[in-house]
XYZ file of C-alpha atoms in Angstrom:
318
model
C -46.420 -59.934 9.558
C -47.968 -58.127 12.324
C -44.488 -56.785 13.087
C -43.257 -55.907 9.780
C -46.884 -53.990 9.250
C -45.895 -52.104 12.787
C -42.698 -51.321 11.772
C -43.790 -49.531 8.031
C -46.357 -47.359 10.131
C -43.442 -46.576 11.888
C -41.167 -45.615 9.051
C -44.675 -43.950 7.428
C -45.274 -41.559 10.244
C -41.828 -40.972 10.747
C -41.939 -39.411 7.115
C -44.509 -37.651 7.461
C -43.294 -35.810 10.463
C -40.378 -35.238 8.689
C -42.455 -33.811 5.625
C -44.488 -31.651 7.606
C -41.269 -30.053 9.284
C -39.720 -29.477 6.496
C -42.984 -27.933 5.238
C -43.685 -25.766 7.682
C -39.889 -24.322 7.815
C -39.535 -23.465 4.279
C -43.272 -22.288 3.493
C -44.563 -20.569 6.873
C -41.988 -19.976 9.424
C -39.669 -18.452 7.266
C -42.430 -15.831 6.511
C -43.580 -15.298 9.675
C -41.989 -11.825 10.307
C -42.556 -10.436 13.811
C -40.789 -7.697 16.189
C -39.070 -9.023 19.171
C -39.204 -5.650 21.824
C -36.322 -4.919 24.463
C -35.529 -1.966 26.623
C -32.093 -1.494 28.020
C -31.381 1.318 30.635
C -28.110 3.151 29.655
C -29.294 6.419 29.060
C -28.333 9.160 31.757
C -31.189 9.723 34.698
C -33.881 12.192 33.219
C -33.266 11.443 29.815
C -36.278 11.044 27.343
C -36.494 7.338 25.872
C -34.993 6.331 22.562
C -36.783 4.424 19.842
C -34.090 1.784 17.788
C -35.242 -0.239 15.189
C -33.007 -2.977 14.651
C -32.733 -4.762 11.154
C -30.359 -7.569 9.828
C -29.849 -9.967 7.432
C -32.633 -9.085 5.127
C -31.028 -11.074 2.287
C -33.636 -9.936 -0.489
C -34.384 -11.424 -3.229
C -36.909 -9.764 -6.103
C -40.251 -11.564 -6.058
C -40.247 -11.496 -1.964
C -43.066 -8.924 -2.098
C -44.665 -10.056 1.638
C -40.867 -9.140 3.105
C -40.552 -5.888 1.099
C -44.164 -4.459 2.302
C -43.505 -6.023 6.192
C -40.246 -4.045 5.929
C -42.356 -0.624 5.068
C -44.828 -1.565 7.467
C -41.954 -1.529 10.014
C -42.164 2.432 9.789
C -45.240 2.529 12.007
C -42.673 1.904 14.888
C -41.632 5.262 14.278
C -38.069 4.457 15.133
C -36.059 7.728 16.120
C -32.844 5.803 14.841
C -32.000 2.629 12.663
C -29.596 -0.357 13.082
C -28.858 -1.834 9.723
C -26.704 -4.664 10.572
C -25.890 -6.407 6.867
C -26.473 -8.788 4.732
C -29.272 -6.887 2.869
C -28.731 -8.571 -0.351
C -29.841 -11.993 -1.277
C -29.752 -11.326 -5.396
C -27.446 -9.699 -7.667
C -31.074 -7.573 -8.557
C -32.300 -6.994 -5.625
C -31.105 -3.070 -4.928
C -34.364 -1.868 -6.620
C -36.409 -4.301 -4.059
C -34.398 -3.324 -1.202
C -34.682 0.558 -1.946
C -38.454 -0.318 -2.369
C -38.585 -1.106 1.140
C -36.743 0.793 3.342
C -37.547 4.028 1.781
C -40.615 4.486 4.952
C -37.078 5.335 6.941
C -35.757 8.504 4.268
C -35.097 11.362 6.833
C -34.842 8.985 10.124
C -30.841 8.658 11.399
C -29.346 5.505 11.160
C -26.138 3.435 10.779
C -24.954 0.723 9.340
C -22.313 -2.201 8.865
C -21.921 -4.226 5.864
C -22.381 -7.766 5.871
C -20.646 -10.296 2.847
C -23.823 -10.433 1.159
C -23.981 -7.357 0.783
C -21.154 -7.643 -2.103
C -21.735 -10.955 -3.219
C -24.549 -12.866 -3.745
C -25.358 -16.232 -2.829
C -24.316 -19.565 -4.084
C -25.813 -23.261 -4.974
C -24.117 -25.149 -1.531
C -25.259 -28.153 0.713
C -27.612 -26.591 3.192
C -26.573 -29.378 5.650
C -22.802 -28.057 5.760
C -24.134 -25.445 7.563
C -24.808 -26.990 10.629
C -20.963 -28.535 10.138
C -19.362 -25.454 11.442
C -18.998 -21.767 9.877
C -19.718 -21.371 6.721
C -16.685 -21.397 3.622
C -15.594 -18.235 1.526
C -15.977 -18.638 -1.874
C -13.230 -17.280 -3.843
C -12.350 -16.329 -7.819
C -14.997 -16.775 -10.605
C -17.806 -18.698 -8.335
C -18.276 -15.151 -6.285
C -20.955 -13.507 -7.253
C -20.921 -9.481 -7.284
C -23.363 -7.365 -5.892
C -23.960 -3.349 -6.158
C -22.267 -2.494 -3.126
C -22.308 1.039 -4.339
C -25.307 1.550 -5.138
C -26.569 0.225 -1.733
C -23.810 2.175 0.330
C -25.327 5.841 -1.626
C -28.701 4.914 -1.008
C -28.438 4.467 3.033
C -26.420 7.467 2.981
C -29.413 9.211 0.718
C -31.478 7.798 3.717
C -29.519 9.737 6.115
C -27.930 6.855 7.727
C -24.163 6.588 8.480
C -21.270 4.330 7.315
C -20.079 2.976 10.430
C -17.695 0.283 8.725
C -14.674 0.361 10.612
C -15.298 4.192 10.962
C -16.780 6.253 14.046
C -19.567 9.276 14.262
C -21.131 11.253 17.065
C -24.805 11.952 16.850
C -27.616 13.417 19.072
C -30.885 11.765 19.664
C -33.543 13.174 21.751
C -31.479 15.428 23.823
C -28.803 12.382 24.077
C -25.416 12.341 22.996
C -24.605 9.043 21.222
C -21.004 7.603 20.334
C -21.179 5.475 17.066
C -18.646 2.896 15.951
C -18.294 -0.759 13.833
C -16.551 -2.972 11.745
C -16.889 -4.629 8.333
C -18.055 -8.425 8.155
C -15.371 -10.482 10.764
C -16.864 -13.133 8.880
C -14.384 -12.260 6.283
C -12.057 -10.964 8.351
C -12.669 -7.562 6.962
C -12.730 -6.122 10.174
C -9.952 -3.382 11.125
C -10.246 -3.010 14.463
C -7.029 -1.200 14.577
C -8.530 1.700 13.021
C -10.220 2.241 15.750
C -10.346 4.155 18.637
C -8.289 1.960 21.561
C -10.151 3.482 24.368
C -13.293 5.888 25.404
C -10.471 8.895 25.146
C -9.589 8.270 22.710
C -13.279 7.546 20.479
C -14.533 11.117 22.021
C -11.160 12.803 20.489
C -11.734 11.074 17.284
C -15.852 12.380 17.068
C -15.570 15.429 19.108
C -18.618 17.559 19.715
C -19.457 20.747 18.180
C -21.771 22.043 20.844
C -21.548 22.582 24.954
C -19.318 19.744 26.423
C -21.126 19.765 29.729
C -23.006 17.229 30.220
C -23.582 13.489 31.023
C -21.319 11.409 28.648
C -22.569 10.049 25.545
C -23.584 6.436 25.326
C -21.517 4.123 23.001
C -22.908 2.007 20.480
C -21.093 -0.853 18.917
C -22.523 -1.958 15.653
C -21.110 -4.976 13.693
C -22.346 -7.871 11.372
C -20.636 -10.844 12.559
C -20.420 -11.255 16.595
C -17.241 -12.799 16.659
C -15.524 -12.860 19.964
C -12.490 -10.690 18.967
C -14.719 -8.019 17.645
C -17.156 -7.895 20.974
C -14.428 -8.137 23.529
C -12.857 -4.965 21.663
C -16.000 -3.298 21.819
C -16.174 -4.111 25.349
C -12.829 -2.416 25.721
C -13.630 0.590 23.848
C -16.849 1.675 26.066
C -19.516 0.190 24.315
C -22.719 0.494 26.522
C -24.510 -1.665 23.889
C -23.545 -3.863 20.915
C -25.511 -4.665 17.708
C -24.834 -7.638 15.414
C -26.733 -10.053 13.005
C -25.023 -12.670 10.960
C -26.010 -15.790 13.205
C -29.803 -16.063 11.817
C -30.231 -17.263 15.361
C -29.087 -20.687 13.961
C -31.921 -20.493 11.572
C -32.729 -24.161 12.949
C -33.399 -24.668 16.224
C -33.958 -27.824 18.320
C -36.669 -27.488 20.972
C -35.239 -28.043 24.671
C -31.922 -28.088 22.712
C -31.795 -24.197 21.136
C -29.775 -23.598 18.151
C -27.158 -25.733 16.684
C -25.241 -23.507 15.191
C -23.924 -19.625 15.222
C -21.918 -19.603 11.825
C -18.922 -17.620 14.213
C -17.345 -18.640 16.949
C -19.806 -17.213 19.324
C -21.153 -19.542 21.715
C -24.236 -21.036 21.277
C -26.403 -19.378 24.496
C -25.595 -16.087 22.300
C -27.011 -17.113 19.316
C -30.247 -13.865 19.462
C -31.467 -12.060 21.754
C -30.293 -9.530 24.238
C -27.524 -10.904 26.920
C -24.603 -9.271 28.653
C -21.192 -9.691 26.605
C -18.594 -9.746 29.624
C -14.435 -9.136 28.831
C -11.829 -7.807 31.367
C -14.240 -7.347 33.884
C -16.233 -5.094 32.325
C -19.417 -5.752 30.025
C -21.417 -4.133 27.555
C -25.286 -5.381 26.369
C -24.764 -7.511 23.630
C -28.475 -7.103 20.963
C -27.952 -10.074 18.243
C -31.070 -10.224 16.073
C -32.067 -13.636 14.451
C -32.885 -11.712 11.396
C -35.017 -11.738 8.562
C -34.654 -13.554 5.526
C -32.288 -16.536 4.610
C -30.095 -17.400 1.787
C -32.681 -18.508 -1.511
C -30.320 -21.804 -1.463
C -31.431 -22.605 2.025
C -35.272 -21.257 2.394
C -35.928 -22.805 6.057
C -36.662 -21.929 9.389
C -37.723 -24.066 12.508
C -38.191 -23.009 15.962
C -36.801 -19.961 14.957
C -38.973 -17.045 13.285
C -37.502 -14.368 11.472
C -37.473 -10.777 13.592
C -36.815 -7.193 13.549
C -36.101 -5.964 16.627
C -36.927 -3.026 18.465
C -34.799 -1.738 21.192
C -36.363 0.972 23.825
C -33.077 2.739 25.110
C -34.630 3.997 28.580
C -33.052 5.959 31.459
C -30.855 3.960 34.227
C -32.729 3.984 37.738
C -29.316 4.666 39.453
């Protein structure tokens, strides 16, 4: 008896551990936004710092008024340039909520890539298939369609450009900047053969207006989903740094273990954060942000808050 009494405390506490985990991811860490802060050196020597605010994978839905005012709160940064990396949408009404928020950033440059969900909405699925391996495409009818349009005009109205499989040259604090990306690899929408092959060839295709003397610009690489083909070509193309979301940092992480899961085939150890991204011996800084919200059909985080990030681009010391 003694055993069998053992073994039910057992099973009992066992549930509740599970209980409170799943508690805790779904009601508090999944709303506890904070800023993770890097600084990468790749401007020129003497050049004044650069302020970029990172976002990804907002994936708003309507009633998520604590992630709308964060988002405006976000302006305090005082960013001097904006990475929108995709996925803003997380309801077929959300444009109003989405506008809502990121109108703090009207008048401050930015770019941005689209993610899927940022044309169709999300979908009733088995949250446990997606620690099974990338997630599935829906197709036909089930897809669910999502004002692409009206989000596209609105960043634009925000000053921010389109950098979907499309390049732009811009200047930031007295520093020349190189911009190019791709649509969601996710979806293979990526057309990496419209772009430019080489550095040559990227500063023919966005030449400059003014002086050409100079230090070079600096390359940015902006994309939603990290896959492998998409960063090594960024590599090859002169990125100095590379921005992606997609991954949610695995949106489930195991302590001592890290995330399960990257939903591409990036490896695991690249899952968030900022690492070097190494092809053809060369490399470029590789920024993947954990992002922000989730899908409403999985609302869960563990071990794994959701983050803007924001990126101090500093000066190299030689």
């Amino acid at each position: 008896m003694s055993r069998g009494r053992a073994a039910l405390g057992v099973i009992a506490a066992g549930a509740a551990v599970g209980a409170a985990t799943a508690a805790w991811g779904c009601l508090v860490e999944r709303r506890r936004f904070g800023i993770r802060w890097e600084t990468i050196p790749v401007l020129p020597a003497g050049s004044r710092d650069v302020t970029v605010l990172h976002l990804s994978d907002i994936h708003m839905a309507p009633w998520q008024a604590d992630k709308q005012q964060w988002l405006r709160d976000l302006s305090l940064v005082e960013p001097d340039f904006v990475v929108n990396t995709g996925d803003n949408l997380g309801h077929p009404t959300a444009n109003a909520a989405v506008e809502y928020a990121l109108e703090p950033f009207r008048g401050i440059p930015g770019a941005f890539a689209h993610g899927s969900n940022d044309f169709y909405g999300p979908s009733p699925r088995n949250p446990f298939k997606y620690f099974t391996g990338p997630s599935a495409h829906h197709t036909g009818n089930r897809q669910v369609e999502l004002d692409i349009d009206r989000q596209t005009a609105f960043f634009e109205s925000l000053g921010w450009l389109d950098v979907n499989d499309q390049a732009h040259a811009i200047e930031l604090r007295g520093s020349r900047f190189e911009l190019f990306g791709t649509s969601d690899a996710h979806r293979d929408w990526d057309r990496l053969d419209l772009l430019p092959t080489n550095v040559d060839e990227m500063r023919s295709a966005v030449p400059w207006t003014e002086d050409e003397d100079g230090p070079s610009p600096v390359a940015l690489g902006i994309t939603h989903a990290p896959y492998r083909r998409v960063l090594d070509a960024f590599v090859d193309q002169g990125a100095d740094v590379v921005f992606a979301g997609h991954t949610h940092g695995g949106q489930v992480q195991v302590p001592g273990i890290g995330a399960l899961v990257t939903n591409s085939d990036l490896p695991r150890q690249y899952v968030s954060g900022l690492h070097r991204w190494q092809h053809r011996g060369h490399w470029s800084w590789l920024e993947v942000s954990a992002g922000i919200g989730t899908s409403i059909y999985a609302p869960v985080r563990f071990s794994c808050r959701p983050e803007a990030v924001v990126v101090t681009l500093t000066a190299k010391t030689s």
